[in-house]
XYZ file of C-alpha atoms in Angstrom:
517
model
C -15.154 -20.595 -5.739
C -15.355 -22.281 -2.041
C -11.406 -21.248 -1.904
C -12.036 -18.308 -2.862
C -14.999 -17.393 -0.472
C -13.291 -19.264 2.519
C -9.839 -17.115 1.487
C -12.296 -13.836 1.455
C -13.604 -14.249 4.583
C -10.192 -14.708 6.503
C -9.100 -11.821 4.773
C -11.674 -9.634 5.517
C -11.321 -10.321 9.196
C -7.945 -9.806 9.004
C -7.974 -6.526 7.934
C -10.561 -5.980 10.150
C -8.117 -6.770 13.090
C -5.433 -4.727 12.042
C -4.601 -1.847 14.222
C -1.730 0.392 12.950
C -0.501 2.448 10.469
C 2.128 1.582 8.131
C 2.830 3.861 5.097
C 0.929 6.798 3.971
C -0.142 5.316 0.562
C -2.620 2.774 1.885
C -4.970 5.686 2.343
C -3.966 9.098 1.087
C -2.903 7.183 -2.970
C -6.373 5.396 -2.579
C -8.955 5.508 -0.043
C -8.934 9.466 0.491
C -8.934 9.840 -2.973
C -11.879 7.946 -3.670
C -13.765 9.805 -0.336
C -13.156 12.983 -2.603
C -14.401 11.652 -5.560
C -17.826 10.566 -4.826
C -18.011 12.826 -1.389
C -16.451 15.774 -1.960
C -14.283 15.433 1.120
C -10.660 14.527 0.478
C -7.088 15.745 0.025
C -5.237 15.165 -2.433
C -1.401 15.013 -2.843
C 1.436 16.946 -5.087
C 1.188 13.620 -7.015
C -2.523 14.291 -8.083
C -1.588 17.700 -9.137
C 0.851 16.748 -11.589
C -0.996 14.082 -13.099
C 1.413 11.148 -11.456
C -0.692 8.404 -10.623
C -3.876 7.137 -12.093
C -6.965 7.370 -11.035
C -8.092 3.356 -12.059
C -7.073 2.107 -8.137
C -9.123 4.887 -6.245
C -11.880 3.666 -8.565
C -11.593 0.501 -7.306
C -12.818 2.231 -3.846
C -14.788 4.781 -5.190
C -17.608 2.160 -7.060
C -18.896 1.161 -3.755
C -18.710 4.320 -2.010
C -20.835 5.609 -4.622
C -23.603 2.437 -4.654
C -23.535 3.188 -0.981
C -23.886 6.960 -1.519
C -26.778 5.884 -4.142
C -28.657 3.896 -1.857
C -28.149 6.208 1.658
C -26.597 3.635 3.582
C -23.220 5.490 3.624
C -22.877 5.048 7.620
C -18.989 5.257 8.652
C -18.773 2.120 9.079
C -20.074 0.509 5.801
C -18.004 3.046 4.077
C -14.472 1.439 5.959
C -15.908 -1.751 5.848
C -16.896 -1.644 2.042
C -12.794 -0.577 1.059
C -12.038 -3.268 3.415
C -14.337 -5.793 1.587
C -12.811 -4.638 -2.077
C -9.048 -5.101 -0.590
C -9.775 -8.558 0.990
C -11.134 -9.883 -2.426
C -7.800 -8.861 -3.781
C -5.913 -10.572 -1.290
C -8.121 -13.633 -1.786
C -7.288 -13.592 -5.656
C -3.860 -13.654 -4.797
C -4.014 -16.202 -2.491
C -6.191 -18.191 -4.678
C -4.199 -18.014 -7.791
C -0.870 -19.003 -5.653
C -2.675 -22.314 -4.494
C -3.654 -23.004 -8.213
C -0.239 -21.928 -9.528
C 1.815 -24.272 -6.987
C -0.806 -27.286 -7.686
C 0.114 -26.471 -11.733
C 4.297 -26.862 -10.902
C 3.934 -29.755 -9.008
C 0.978 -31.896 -10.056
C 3.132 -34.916 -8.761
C 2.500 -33.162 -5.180
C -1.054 -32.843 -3.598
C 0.509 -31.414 -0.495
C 2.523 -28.617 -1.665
C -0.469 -26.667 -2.990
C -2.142 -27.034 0.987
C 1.104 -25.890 2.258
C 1.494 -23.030 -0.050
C -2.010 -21.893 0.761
C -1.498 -22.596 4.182
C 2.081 -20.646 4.295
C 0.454 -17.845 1.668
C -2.284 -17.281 4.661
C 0.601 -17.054 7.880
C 3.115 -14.859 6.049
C 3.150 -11.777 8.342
C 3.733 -9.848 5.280
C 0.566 -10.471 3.431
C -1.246 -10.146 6.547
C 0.176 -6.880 6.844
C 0.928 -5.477 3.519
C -1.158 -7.349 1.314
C -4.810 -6.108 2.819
C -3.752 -2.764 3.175
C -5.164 -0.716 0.021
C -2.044 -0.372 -1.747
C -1.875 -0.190 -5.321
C 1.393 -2.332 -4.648
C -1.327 -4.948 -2.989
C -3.579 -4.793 -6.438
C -0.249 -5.369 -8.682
C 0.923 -8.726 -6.496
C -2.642 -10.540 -7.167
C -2.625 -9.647 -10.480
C 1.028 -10.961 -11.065
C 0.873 -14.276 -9.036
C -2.924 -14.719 -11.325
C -0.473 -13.739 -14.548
C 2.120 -15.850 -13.992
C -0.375 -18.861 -12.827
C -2.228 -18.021 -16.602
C 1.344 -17.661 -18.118
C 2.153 -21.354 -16.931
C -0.806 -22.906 -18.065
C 0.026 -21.430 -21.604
C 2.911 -22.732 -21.657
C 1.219 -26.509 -22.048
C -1.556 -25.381 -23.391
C -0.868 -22.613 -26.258
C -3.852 -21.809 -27.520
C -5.071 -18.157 -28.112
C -7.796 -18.145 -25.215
C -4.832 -19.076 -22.578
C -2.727 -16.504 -24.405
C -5.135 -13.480 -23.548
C -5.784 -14.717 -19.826
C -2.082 -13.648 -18.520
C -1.868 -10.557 -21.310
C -5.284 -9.544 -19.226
C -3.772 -10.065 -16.046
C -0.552 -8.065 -17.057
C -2.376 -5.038 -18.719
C -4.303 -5.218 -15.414
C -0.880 -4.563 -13.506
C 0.250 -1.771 -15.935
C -3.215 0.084 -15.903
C -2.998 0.149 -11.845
C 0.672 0.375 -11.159
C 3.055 1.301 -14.592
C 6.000 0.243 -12.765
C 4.287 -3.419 -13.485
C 5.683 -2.967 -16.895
C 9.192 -3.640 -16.450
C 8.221 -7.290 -14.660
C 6.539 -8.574 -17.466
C 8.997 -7.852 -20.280
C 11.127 -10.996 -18.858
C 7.805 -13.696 -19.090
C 6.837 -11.649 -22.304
C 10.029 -12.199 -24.138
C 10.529 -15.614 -22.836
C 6.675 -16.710 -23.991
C 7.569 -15.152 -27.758
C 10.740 -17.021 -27.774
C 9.456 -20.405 -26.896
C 6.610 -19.988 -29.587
C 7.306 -21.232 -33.047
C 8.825 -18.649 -35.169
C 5.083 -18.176 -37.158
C 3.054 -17.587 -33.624
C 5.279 -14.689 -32.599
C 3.610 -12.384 -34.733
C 0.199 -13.293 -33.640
C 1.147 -13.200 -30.164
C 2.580 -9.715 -30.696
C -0.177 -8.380 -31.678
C -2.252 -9.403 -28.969
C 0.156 -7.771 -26.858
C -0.150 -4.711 -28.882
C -3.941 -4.647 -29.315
C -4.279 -5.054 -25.518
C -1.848 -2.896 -24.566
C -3.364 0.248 -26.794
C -6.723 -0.835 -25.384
C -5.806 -0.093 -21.550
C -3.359 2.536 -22.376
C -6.839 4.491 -24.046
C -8.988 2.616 -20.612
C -6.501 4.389 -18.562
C -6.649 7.677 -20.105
C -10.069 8.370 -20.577
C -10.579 7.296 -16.555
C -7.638 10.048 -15.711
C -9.190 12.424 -18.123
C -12.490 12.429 -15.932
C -10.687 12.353 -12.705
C -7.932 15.204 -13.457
C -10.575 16.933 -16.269
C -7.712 17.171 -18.582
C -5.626 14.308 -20.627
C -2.830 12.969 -18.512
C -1.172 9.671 -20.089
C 0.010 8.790 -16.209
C 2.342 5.965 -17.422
C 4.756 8.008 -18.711
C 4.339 10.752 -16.254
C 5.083 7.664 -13.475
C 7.851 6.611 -15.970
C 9.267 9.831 -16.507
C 9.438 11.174 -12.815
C 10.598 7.853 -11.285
C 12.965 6.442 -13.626
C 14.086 9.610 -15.898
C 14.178 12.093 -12.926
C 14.928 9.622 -10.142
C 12.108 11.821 -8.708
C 11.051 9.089 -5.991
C 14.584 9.559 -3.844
C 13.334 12.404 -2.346
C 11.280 10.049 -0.352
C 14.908 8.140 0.790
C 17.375 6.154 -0.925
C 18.676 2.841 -0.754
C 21.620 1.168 -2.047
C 21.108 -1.329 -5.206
C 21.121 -4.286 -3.190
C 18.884 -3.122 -0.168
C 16.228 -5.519 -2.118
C 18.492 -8.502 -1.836
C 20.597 -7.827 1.156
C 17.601 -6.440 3.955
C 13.716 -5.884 1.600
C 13.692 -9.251 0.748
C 14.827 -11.683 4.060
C 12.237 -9.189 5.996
C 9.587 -10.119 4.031
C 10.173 -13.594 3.860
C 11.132 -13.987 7.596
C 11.001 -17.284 8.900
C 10.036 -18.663 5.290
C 13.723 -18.183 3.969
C 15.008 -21.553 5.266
C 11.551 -23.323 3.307
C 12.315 -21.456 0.074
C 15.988 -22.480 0.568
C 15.249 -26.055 1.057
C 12.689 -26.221 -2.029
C 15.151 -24.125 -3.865
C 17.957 -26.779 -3.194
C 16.075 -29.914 -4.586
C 15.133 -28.037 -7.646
C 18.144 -26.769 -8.789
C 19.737 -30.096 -8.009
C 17.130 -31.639 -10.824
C 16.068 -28.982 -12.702
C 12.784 -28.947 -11.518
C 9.881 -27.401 -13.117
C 9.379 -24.678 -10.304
C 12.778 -22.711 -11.798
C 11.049 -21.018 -14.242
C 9.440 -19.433 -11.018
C 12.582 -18.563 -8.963
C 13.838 -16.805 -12.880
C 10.600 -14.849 -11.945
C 10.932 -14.281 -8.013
C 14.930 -12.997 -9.022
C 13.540 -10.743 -12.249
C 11.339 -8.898 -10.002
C 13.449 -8.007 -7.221
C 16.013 -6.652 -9.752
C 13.049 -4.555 -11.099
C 12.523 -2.953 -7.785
C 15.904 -2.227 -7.556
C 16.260 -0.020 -10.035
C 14.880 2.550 -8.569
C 16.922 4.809 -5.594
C 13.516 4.521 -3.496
C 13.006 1.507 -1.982
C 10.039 -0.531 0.477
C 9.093 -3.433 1.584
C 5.669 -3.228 0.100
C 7.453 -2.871 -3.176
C 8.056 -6.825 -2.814
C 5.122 -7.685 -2.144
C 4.758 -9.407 -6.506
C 8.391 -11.369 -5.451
C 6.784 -12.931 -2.236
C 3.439 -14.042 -3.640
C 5.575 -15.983 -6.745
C 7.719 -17.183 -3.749
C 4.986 -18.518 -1.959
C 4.616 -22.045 -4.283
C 8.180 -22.495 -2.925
C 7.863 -22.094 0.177
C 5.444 -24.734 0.040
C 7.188 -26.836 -1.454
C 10.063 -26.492 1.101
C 7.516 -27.391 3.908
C 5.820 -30.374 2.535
C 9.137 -32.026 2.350
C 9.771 -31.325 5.943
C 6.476 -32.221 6.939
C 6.755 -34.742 4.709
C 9.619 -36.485 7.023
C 9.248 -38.354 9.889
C 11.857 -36.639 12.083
C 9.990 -34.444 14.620
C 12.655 -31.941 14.984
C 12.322 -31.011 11.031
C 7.860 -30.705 11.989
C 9.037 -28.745 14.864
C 10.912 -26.257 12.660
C 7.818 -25.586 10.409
C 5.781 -25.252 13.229
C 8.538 -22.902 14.538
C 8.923 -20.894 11.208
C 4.989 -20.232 11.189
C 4.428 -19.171 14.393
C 7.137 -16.620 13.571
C 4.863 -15.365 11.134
C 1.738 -15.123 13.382
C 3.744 -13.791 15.827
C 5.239 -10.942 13.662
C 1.938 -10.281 12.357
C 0.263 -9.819 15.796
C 3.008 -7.500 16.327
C 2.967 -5.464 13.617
C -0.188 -5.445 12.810
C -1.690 -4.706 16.430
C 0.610 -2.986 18.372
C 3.726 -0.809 16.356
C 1.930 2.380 15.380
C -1.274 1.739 16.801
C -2.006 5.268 17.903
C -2.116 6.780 14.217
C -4.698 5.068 12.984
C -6.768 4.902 16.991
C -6.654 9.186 16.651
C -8.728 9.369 14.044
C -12.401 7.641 15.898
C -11.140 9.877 19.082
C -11.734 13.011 16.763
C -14.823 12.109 14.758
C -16.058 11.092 18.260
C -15.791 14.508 19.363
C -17.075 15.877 16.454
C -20.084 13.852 16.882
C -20.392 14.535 20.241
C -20.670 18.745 19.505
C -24.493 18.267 19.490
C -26.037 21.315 20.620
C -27.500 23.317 18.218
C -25.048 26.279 17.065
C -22.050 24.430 18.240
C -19.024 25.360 16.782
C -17.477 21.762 14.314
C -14.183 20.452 15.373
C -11.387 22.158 14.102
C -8.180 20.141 14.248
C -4.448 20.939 13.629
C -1.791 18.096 13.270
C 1.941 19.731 13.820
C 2.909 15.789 12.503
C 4.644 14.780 10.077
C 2.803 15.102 6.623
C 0.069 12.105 6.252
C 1.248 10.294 9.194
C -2.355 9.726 10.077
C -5.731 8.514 7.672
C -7.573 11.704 7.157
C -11.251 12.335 5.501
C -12.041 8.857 4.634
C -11.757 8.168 8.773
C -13.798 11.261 8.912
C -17.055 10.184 7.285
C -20.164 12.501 8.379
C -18.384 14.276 11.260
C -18.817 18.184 10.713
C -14.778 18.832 11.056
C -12.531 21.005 9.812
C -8.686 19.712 9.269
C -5.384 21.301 8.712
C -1.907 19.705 8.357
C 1.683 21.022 7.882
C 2.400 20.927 3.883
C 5.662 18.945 2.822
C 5.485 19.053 -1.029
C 7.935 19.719 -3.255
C 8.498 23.165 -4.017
C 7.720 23.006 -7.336
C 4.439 21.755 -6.468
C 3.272 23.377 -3.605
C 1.085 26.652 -5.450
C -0.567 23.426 -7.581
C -1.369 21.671 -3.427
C -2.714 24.917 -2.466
C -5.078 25.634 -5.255
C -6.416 21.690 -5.035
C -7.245 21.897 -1.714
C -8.186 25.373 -0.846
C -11.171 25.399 0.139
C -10.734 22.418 3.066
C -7.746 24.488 4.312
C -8.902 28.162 4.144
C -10.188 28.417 7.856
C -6.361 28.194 9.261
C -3.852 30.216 7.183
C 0.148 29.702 7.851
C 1.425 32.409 9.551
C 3.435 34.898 7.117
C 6.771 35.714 7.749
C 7.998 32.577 9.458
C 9.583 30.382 6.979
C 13.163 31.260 4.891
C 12.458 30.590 1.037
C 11.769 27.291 -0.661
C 10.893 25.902 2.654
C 7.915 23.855 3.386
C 5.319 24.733 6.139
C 6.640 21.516 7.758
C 10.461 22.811 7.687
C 9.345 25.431 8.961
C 7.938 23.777 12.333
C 11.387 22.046 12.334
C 12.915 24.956 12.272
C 10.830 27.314 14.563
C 8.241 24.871 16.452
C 7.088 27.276 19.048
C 6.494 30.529 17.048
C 5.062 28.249 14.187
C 2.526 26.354 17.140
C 1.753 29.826 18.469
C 1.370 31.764 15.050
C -1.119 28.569 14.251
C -3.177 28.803 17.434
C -3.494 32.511 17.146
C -4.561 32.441 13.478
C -7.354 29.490 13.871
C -8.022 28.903 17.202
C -8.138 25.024 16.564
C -10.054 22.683 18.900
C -7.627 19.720 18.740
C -4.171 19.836 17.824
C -2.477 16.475 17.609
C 1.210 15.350 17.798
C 4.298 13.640 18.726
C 5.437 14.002 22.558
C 8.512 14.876 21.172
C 7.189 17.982 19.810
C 5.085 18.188 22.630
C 7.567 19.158 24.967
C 8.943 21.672 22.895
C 5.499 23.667 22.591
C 3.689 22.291 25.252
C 3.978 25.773 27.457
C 2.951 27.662 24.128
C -0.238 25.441 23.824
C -1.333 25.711 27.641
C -0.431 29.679 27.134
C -3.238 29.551 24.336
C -5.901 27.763 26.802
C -4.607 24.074 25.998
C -4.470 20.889 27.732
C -3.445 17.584 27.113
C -6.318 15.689 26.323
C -5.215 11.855 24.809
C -1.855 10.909 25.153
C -1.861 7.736 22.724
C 0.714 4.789 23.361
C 1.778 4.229 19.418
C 5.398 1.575 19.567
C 6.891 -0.490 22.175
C 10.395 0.637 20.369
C 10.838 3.428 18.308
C 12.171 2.518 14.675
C 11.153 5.426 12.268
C 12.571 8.968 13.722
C 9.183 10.261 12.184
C 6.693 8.089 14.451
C 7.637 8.406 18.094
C 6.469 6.083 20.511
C 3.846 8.719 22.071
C 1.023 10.482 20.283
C -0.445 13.402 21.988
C -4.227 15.169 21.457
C -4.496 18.620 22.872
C -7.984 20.227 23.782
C -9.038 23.763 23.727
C -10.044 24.213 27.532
């Protein structure tokens, strides 16, 4: 519990520190969802209309906005710090259970379980990814705790230790389906191990737990969508059946293996390698674990879409070897082997400071520039802040940033086409105060296309029809329809330093916040 606590804290205060934005999920699949459901302020995406994703890991976020709601202490800043608290004790669970589950492959070892710990707390990646509130964050504890319960079954068979990593996996599935496909590899290998008359039993564990969070998970959706959604096989059926996630981008099989993976690990390849080469050599109890780390790359390879966060499961069950790797170079008295490790963790620090404090900084430092003006409108009778982003959809947080500010918010749609009249109706009433312009777009385009297509009629129909306060975007754009915005009684207001180098053509280095004169 002291590991845990001390592994809380630093989490906590590291996602306290972090500064930027990385991928829309972290708030609009989570945090704005949960702002909606006990607030009543929040927009939700296509994938809520259709019944994609379930509503278990907004909960998560939800259960202390609403004790905080219950008890009127829901200040902005409890409510960011309280999803901020619920995130870091996930991260501390993983980093917890990948101390434990190093310690359990190499008893022999007392140092390897420090250094995994140690290297588990420096990777850049978890410092990043990991506290972010990702549903892809949620799955990685609960497979590194799986796995770690999964091992400890394995010398110890009995029923108890059995239902501790088929908890742990259900856990995964009822948060993120795609978990599914990881655990059919230490499933099948568990029941094939087991004497021919424990299979059964074991099967039916599997079974009775996995009807029991299948029915969990639909009775939560059915009171969060108000009609029965079985979201598994909608998540299934649209990712794998439809190959419906390559209309966020593609990637070629091997992207996991050949560029996702040596990312993430960084500076921590070498370790792995060297832990990796002692094992093999002897057959050495952590191979069960690289079986693992390989099974669930392939897993996320499967599908066209592809992210780094995806791999965030294959770099927690890395982490044990990683540790390994640098207790044996610790472990030797050469100070040019210390002076790599030392070398391959700064690397991490370093990338994390980076990262995490500078590259698209100014998406995430808009949003207290707004609610600061909106707080500032004090007089009585004044007019709330109206803002418009002409950004890309969800490049910034949204309502949950918004907490208590009287605001009104519009952004360019981008859902599929199919989906859009479903969008609309959810969120009608948020939007209704700026309608898009008629007349401007070509069929089956998006309101966002549209901009691309015609930026300055689209800016000018949108100032005309609203009158917005604020309207926030990319310099980029900004020189396009800058003339159009000062013709409409506009000035620039922030211009927000967001990248030293520019390496998404959606996030320019330059965020701009125009002001109604």
């Amino acid at each position: 519990m002291h590991l845990f606590l001390r592994c809380l804290v630093f989490r906590l205060v590291q996602a306290l520190l972090l500064r930027t934005y990385f991928a829309p999920d972290e708030h609009w699949q989570s945090t704005e969802v949960a702002h909606r459901l006990v607030f009543g302020d929040g927009h939700l995406t296509w994938e809520w209309a259709v019944g994609l994703r379930p509503y278990l890991h907004p909960a998560l976020f939800a259960a202390p906005y609403w004790l905080l709601a219950a008890a009127r202490l829901d200040a902005a800043w409890a409510v960011v710090l309280s999803s901020h608290l619920v995130q870091a004790a996930i991260a501390a669970l993983a980093d917890v259970s990948v101390h434990a589950l190093a310690a359990e492959l190499a008893p022999e070892d007392a140092s390897t379980p420090r250094w995994a710990l140690a290297c588990q707390l420096a990777s850049w990646f978890n410092g990043y990814a990991l506290v972010r509130t990702y549903s892809n964050s949620a799955e990685a504890a609960l497979c590194v705790l799986g796995v770690l319960n999964w091992t400890k079954a394995a010398a110890v068979p009995t029923a108890a230790a059995q239902w501790r990593w088929l908890c742990a996996a259900a856990a995964a599935f009822a948060l993120r389906p795609h978990s599914a496909l990881f655990w059919l590899v230490p499933g099948s290998w568990r029941l094939a191990r087991l004497p021919p008359w424990q299979r059964p039993r074991l099967a039916a564990m599997a079974a009775a737990l996995g009807a029991a969070t299948l029915a969990l998970g639909m009775l939560v959706d059915r009171a969060g969508y108000g009609r029965w959604v079985c979201t598994p096989w909608s998540f299934f059926r649209f990712n794998l059946l439809e190959g419906g996630s390559a209309q966020y981008g593609s990637h070629p099989w091997s992207w996991n293996v050949t560029q996702g993976f040596p990312a993430v690990l960084a500076s921590y390849v070498g370790l792995a390698a060297i832990a990796l080469r002692g094992q093999l050599k002897r057959g050495g109890r952590l191979v069960p674990l690289l079986a693992f780390v390989s099974w669930s790359v392939a897993v996320q390879s499967i599908s066209a879409h592809k992210e780094f966060r995806f791999l965030l499961p294959a770099l927690q069950l890395s982490m044990p070897l990683v540790g390994l790797g640098a207790a044996r170079l610790w472990g030797r008295p050469r100070v040019a082997l210390r002076a790599a490790l030392a070398a391959a963790l700064l690397t991490q620090v370093l990338l994390w400071a980076f990262f995490g404090l500078v590259q698209h900084r100014a998406q995430i430092g808009v949003m207290p520039l707004l609610r600061g003006a909106a707080l500032a409108r004090t007089d009585p009778g004044a007019a709330p802040l109206t803002a418009l982003f002409l950004t890309p959809c969800h490049a910034t947080p949204y309502w949950a940033r918004m907490h208590g500010a009287a605001a009104r918010m519009r952004f360019l749609d981008c859902s599929p086409a199919r989906y859009r009249g479903e969008v609309a109706a959810l969120n009608a009433a948020a939007q209704a105060w700026l309608p898009f312009p008629d007349g401007l777009c070509l069929p089956g385009q998006s309101e966002l296309e549209c901009l691309h297509r015609r930026p300055v009629d689209v800016a000018r129909g949108l100032v005309e029809a609203g009158a917005p306060s604020h309207v926030v975007l990319f310099a980029p754009l900004g020189t396009v329809v800058g003339a159009t915005l000062a013709e409409g009684g506009y000035a620039l207001w922030r211009s927000l330093p967001n990248c030293w180098v520019q390496v998404d053509e959606d996030y320019p280095c330059t965020l701009q916040v125009w002001a109604r004169t």
